[in-house]
mmCIF file of C-alpha atoms and ligand atoms in Angstrom:
data_model
loop_
_atom_site.group_PDB
_atom_site.id
_atom_site.type_symbol
_atom_site.label_atom_id
_atom_site.label_comp_id
_atom_site.label_asym_id
_atom_site.label_seq_id
_atom_site.Cartn_x
_atom_site.Cartn_y
_atom_site.Cartn_z
ATOM 1 C CA UNK A 19 66.095 34.916 92.534
ATOM 2 C CA UNK A 20 65.298 38.056 94.277
ATOM 3 C CA UNK A 21 68.024 40.321 95.039
ATOM 4 C CA UNK A 22 67.404 41.652 98.591
ATOM 5 C CA UNK A 23 67.985 44.970 100.508
ATOM 6 C CA UNK A 24 70.426 43.546 102.409
ATOM 7 C CA UNK A 25 72.571 41.807 99.750
ATOM 8 C CA UNK A 26 72.725 45.322 98.131
ATOM 9 C CA UNK A 27 74.195 46.749 101.250
ATOM 10 C CA UNK A 28 76.895 43.985 101.689
ATOM 11 C CA UNK A 29 77.996 44.792 98.121
ATOM 12 C CA UNK A 30 78.196 48.295 98.529
ATOM 13 C CA UNK A 31 79.812 48.276 102.068
ATOM 14 C CA UNK A 32 82.403 45.968 100.677
ATOM 15 C CA UNK A 33 83.277 48.057 97.767
ATOM 16 C CA UNK A 34 83.858 50.892 99.994
ATOM 17 C CA UNK A 35 86.534 48.844 101.842
ATOM 18 C CA UNK A 36 88.236 47.689 98.811
ATOM 19 C CA UNK A 37 88.142 51.153 97.099
ATOM 20 C CA UNK A 38 90.450 52.559 99.957
ATOM 21 C CA UNK A 39 93.415 50.531 98.312
ATOM 22 C CA UNK A 40 92.613 50.481 94.596
ATOM 23 C CA UNK A 41 96.474 49.451 93.662
ATOM 24 C CA UNK A 42 96.470 46.884 96.025
ATOM 25 C CA UNK A 43 93.353 45.254 95.143
ATOM 26 C CA UNK A 44 93.740 45.671 91.604
ATOM 27 C CA UNK A 45 97.104 44.057 91.453
ATOM 28 C CA UNK A 46 95.549 41.239 93.780
ATOM 29 C CA UNK A 47 92.285 41.021 91.358
ATOM 30 C CA UNK A 48 94.631 40.715 88.307
ATOM 31 C CA UNK A 49 97.197 38.269 90.005
ATOM 32 C CA UNK A 50 94.467 35.769 90.863
ATOM 33 C CA UNK A 51 92.979 35.805 86.972
ATOM 34 C CA UNK A 52 96.492 34.754 86.026
ATOM 35 C CA UNK A 53 97.022 32.414 88.926
ATOM 36 C CA UNK A 54 93.634 30.605 87.928
ATOM 37 C CA UNK A 55 94.287 30.804 84.062
ATOM 38 C CA UNK A 56 98.011 31.862 83.426
ATOM 39 C CA UNK A 57 97.282 31.876 79.362
ATOM 40 C CA UNK A 58 94.577 34.503 79.923
ATOM 41 C CA UNK A 59 97.413 36.517 80.225
ATOM 42 C CA UNK A 60 97.901 36.817 76.465
ATOM 43 C CA UNK A 61 94.403 38.330 75.936
ATOM 44 C CA UNK A 62 95.300 41.874 77.982
ATOM 45 C CA UNK A 63 97.244 44.216 75.709
ATOM 46 C CA UNK A 64 98.981 45.765 78.639
ATOM 47 C CA UNK A 65 100.680 42.499 79.882
ATOM 48 C CA UNK A 66 101.523 40.949 76.712
ATOM 49 C CA UNK A 67 105.078 42.399 76.847
ATOM 50 C CA UNK A 68 105.818 42.047 80.240
ATOM 51 C CA UNK A 69 106.922 39.094 82.531
ATOM 52 C CA UNK A 70 105.248 40.057 85.649
ATOM 53 C CA UNK A 71 101.895 41.583 86.365
ATOM 54 C CA UNK A 72 102.863 45.411 86.462
ATOM 55 C CA UNK A 73 102.541 47.184 89.440
ATOM 56 C CA UNK A 74 100.726 50.495 89.254
ATOM 57 C CA UNK A 75 99.622 50.235 85.717
ATOM 58 C CA UNK A 76 97.184 52.844 85.058
ATOM 59 C CA UNK A 77 95.197 50.667 82.668
ATOM 60 C CA UNK A 78 95.162 47.621 84.929
ATOM 61 C CA UNK A 79 93.782 49.729 87.780
ATOM 62 C CA UNK A 80 91.201 51.539 85.548
ATOM 63 C CA UNK A 81 89.742 48.513 84.029
ATOM 64 C CA UNK A 82 89.950 46.537 87.451
ATOM 65 C CA UNK A 83 87.935 49.490 89.158
ATOM 66 C CA UNK A 84 85.465 49.398 86.346
ATOM 67 C CA UNK A 85 84.618 45.700 87.029
ATOM 68 C CA UNK A 86 83.985 46.378 90.475
ATOM 69 C CA UNK A 87 81.991 49.235 90.027
ATOM 70 C CA UNK A 88 80.020 47.775 87.113
ATOM 71 C CA UNK A 89 79.114 44.875 89.545
ATOM 72 C CA UNK A 90 78.505 47.090 92.067
ATOM 73 C CA UNK A 91 75.931 49.092 89.892
ATOM 74 C CA UNK A 92 74.181 45.935 88.783
ATOM 75 C CA UNK A 93 73.650 44.891 92.331
ATOM 76 C CA UNK A 94 71.962 48.281 92.749
ATOM 77 C CA UNK A 95 69.621 47.566 89.726
ATOM 78 C CA UNK A 96 68.890 43.965 90.427
ATOM 79 C CA UNK A 97 67.528 45.109 93.789
ATOM 80 C CA UNK A 98 65.613 48.451 92.510
ATOM 81 C CA UNK A 99 64.560 47.264 89.039
ATOM 82 C CA UNK A 100 64.658 43.344 89.362
ATOM 83 C CA UNK A 101 66.943 43.247 86.081
ATOM 84 C CA UNK A 102 70.224 44.608 84.738
ATOM 85 C CA UNK A 103 69.871 47.614 82.602
ATOM 86 C CA UNK A 104 73.147 48.564 81.048
ATOM 87 C CA UNK A 105 73.197 51.420 78.574
ATOM 88 C CA UNK A 106 73.032 49.721 74.814
ATOM 89 C CA UNK A 107 76.249 51.451 73.640
ATOM 90 C CA UNK A 108 78.195 50.405 76.950
ATOM 91 C CA UNK A 109 76.775 46.853 76.481
ATOM 92 C CA UNK A 110 77.986 46.934 72.781
ATOM 93 C CA UNK A 111 81.258 48.274 73.487
ATOM 94 C CA UNK A 112 81.982 45.578 76.361
ATOM 95 C CA UNK A 113 81.080 42.834 73.855
ATOM 96 C CA UNK A 114 83.112 44.243 70.951
ATOM 97 C CA UNK A 115 86.177 44.579 73.359
ATOM 98 C CA UNK A 116 85.781 41.002 74.766
ATOM 99 C CA UNK A 117 85.079 39.279 71.512
ATOM 100 C CA UNK A 118 88.232 41.346 69.864
ATOM 101 C CA UNK A 119 90.283 40.402 72.588
ATOM 102 C CA UNK A 120 89.613 36.658 72.251
ATOM 103 C CA UNK A 121 87.555 36.182 75.764
ATOM 104 C CA UNK A 122 85.455 32.960 75.914
ATOM 105 C CA UNK A 123 82.635 31.963 78.006
ATOM 106 C CA UNK A 124 84.628 29.780 80.610
ATOM 107 C CA UNK A 125 86.707 33.003 81.321
ATOM 108 C CA UNK A 126 83.862 34.499 82.853
ATOM 109 C CA UNK A 127 84.224 31.886 85.595
ATOM 110 C CA UNK A 128 87.884 32.495 86.199
ATOM 111 C CA UNK A 129 87.224 36.481 86.715
ATOM 112 C CA UNK A 130 84.312 35.617 88.770
ATOM 113 C CA UNK A 131 86.647 33.518 90.765
ATOM 114 C CA UNK A 132 89.668 36.125 91.260
ATOM 115 C CA UNK A 133 86.848 38.915 92.240
ATOM 116 C CA UNK A 134 85.563 36.453 95.118
ATOM 117 C CA UNK A 135 89.195 35.788 96.070
ATOM 118 C CA UNK A 136 90.055 39.633 96.209
ATOM 119 C CA UNK A 137 86.943 40.414 98.306
ATOM 120 C CA UNK A 138 88.033 37.724 100.744
ATOM 121 C CA UNK A 139 91.555 39.274 100.755
ATOM 122 C CA UNK A 140 90.077 42.774 101.129
ATOM 123 C CA UNK A 141 87.437 41.950 103.782
ATOM 124 C CA UNK A 142 89.060 39.560 106.069
ATOM 125 C CA UNK A 143 87.014 38.944 108.974
ATOM 126 C CA UNK A 144 84.199 40.552 107.466
ATOM 127 C CA UNK A 145 83.923 38.156 104.645
ATOM 128 C CA UNK A 146 81.695 35.686 104.279
ATOM 129 C CA UNK A 147 79.227 33.398 102.258
ATOM 130 C CA UNK A 148 76.414 36.075 102.163
ATOM 131 C CA UNK A 149 79.030 38.579 100.976
ATOM 132 C CA UNK A 150 80.275 36.091 98.285
ATOM 133 C CA UNK A 151 76.739 35.200 97.354
ATOM 134 C CA UNK A 152 75.517 38.934 96.862
ATOM 135 C CA UNK A 153 78.408 39.604 94.431
ATOM 136 C CA UNK A 154 78.168 36.615 92.757
ATOM 137 C CA UNK A 155 74.919 36.790 91.698
ATOM 138 C CA UNK A 156 75.396 40.425 90.626
ATOM 139 C CA UNK A 157 78.486 39.240 88.786
ATOM 140 C CA UNK A 158 76.444 36.561 86.812
ATOM 141 C CA UNK A 159 73.680 38.895 85.759
ATOM 142 C CA UNK A 160 76.111 41.297 84.410
ATOM 143 C CA UNK A 161 78.376 38.681 82.888
ATOM 144 C CA UNK A 162 75.078 37.034 80.920
ATOM 145 C CA UNK A 163 74.377 40.263 79.592
ATOM 146 C CA UNK A 164 77.926 40.812 78.099
ATOM 147 C CA UNK A 165 78.207 37.095 76.934
ATOM 148 C CA UNK A 166 75.072 37.536 75.468
ATOM 149 C CA UNK A 167 75.921 40.657 73.505
ATOM 150 C CA UNK A 168 79.304 38.819 72.447
ATOM 151 C CA UNK A 169 77.071 36.189 70.955
ATOM 152 C CA UNK A 170 74.942 38.568 68.867
ATOM 153 C CA UNK A 171 78.286 40.404 67.496
ATOM 154 C CA UNK A 172 79.806 37.140 66.600
HETATM 155 C C1 LIG B 202 88.937 45.035 78.879
HETATM 156 C C2 LIG B 202 85.121 44.966 82.085
HETATM 157 C C3 LIG B 202 84.944 40.094 82.128
HETATM 158 C C4 LIG B 202 89.073 40.158 79.717
HETATM 159 C C5 LIG B 202 87.562 45.510 79.870
HETATM 160 C C6 LIG B 202 87.237 46.426 80.088
HETATM 161 C C7 LIG B 202 86.130 46.683 80.793
HETATM 162 C C8 LIG B 202 85.932 45.355 81.238
HETATM 163 C C9 LIG B 202 85.647 47.940 81.491
HETATM 164 C C10 LIG B 202 87.931 47.965 79.727
HETATM 165 C C11 LIG B 202 87.332 48.396 78.394
HETATM 166 C C12 LIG B 202 87.932 49.576 78.085
HETATM 167 O O1 LIG B 202 87.946 50.699 78.890
HETATM 168 O O2 LIG B 202 88.777 49.886 77.105
HETATM 169 C C13 LIG B 202 84.683 43.577 82.447
HETATM 170 C C14 LIG B 202 83.391 43.034 83.127
HETATM 171 C C15 LIG B 202 83.415 41.636 82.832
HETATM 172 C C16 LIG B 202 84.382 41.286 82.077
HETATM 173 C C17 LIG B 202 82.446 43.805 83.783
HETATM 174 C C18 LIG B 202 82.532 40.405 83.498
HETATM 175 C C19 LIG B 202 81.278 40.729 84.052
HETATM 176 C C20 LIG B 202 86.283 39.952 81.254
HETATM 177 C C21 LIG B 202 86.625 38.474 80.948
HETATM 178 C C22 LIG B 202 87.861 38.341 80.670
HETATM 179 C C23 LIG B 202 88.040 39.726 80.447
HETATM 180 C C24 LIG B 202 85.886 37.000 81.791
HETATM 181 C C25 LIG B 202 88.715 37.339 80.237
HETATM 182 C C26 LIG B 202 89.526 36.929 80.890
HETATM 183 C C27 LIG B 202 89.286 41.500 79.235
HETATM 184 C C28 LIG B 202 90.289 41.991 77.877
HETATM 185 C C29 LIG B 202 90.209 43.485 78.132
HETATM 186 C C30 LIG B 202 89.049 43.500 78.527
HETATM 187 C C31 LIG B 202 91.339 41.027 77.646
HETATM 188 C C32 LIG B 202 90.743 44.204 77.135
HETATM 189 C C33 LIG B 202 92.092 44.945 77.907
HETATM 190 C C34 LIG B 202 93.128 45.434 77.163
HETATM 191 O O3 LIG B 202 94.144 44.848 76.255
HETATM 192 O O4 LIG B 202 93.078 46.568 76.848
HETATM 193 N N1 LIG B 202 86.822 44.579 80.570
HETATM 194 N N2 LIG B 202 85.293 42.518 81.838
HETATM 195 N N3 LIG B 202 86.866 40.578 80.800
HETATM 196 N N4 LIG B 202 88.526 42.546 79.629
HETATM 197 FE FE1 LIG B 202 86.870 42.628 80.508
HETATM 198 C C1 LIG B 203 88.899 43.566 82.634
HETATM 199 N N1 LIG B 203 88.188 42.781 82.445
HETATM 200 C C2 LIG B 203 87.941 41.779 83.455
HETATM 201 C C3 LIG B 203 88.608 41.735 84.499
HETATM 202 C C4 LIG B 203 89.724 42.835 84.598
HETATM 203 C C5 LIG B 203 90.575 42.848 85.580
HETATM 204 C C6 LIG B 203 91.550 43.511 85.645
HETATM 205 C C7 LIG B 203 91.937 44.326 84.577
HETATM 206 C C8 LIG B 203 91.135 44.288 83.712
HETATM 207 C C9 LIG B 203 90.206 43.428 83.481
#
């Protein structure tokens, strides 16, 4: 399906809002992942040895931001080119890191739900189904590319 200018704008606008409090929303994002799938904790090297989600962990923040930024970038590309282009090296790297960490396909739905919940929390009354749809569509395309790369490397 087509990705519209409106959808691209919604994604960009909402990222501008969440970006204003990275420590808060990266923590929220992560906590949601663990709330939906507690067992996923063991996948993340920076969590394995701690009892709770670490506040202000630089790695956690940096990774969470990357997930949002890459989804945002995917939305822009979907609008401009009608397809997703991730640099080969980046995709290979993401494929290998997730494969090595033990990530499997169903986890991608978990992360999507956590992402959506974080948007809901951050946007408040600006959140609506159109925003959710735009992010979901972009995320799905990105996730598909990563999953395909994981299968190729497997
Ligand atoms: C690492 C992005 C989906 C679990 C990373 C990194 C990025 C990233 C950028 C950091 C790589 C680095 O700089 O070292 C994404 C994107 C996803 C996605 C864009 C979906 C579109 C998932 C899913 C899971 C997951 C579904 C499973 C719950 C992990 C783990 C690591 C990781 C375990 C390694 C963290 C560590 O131990 O250091 N991901 N990810 N990711 N991701 Fe994802
Ligand atoms: C890595 N991959 C997917 C989601 C993430 C969320 C928070 C921190 C790191 C992540």
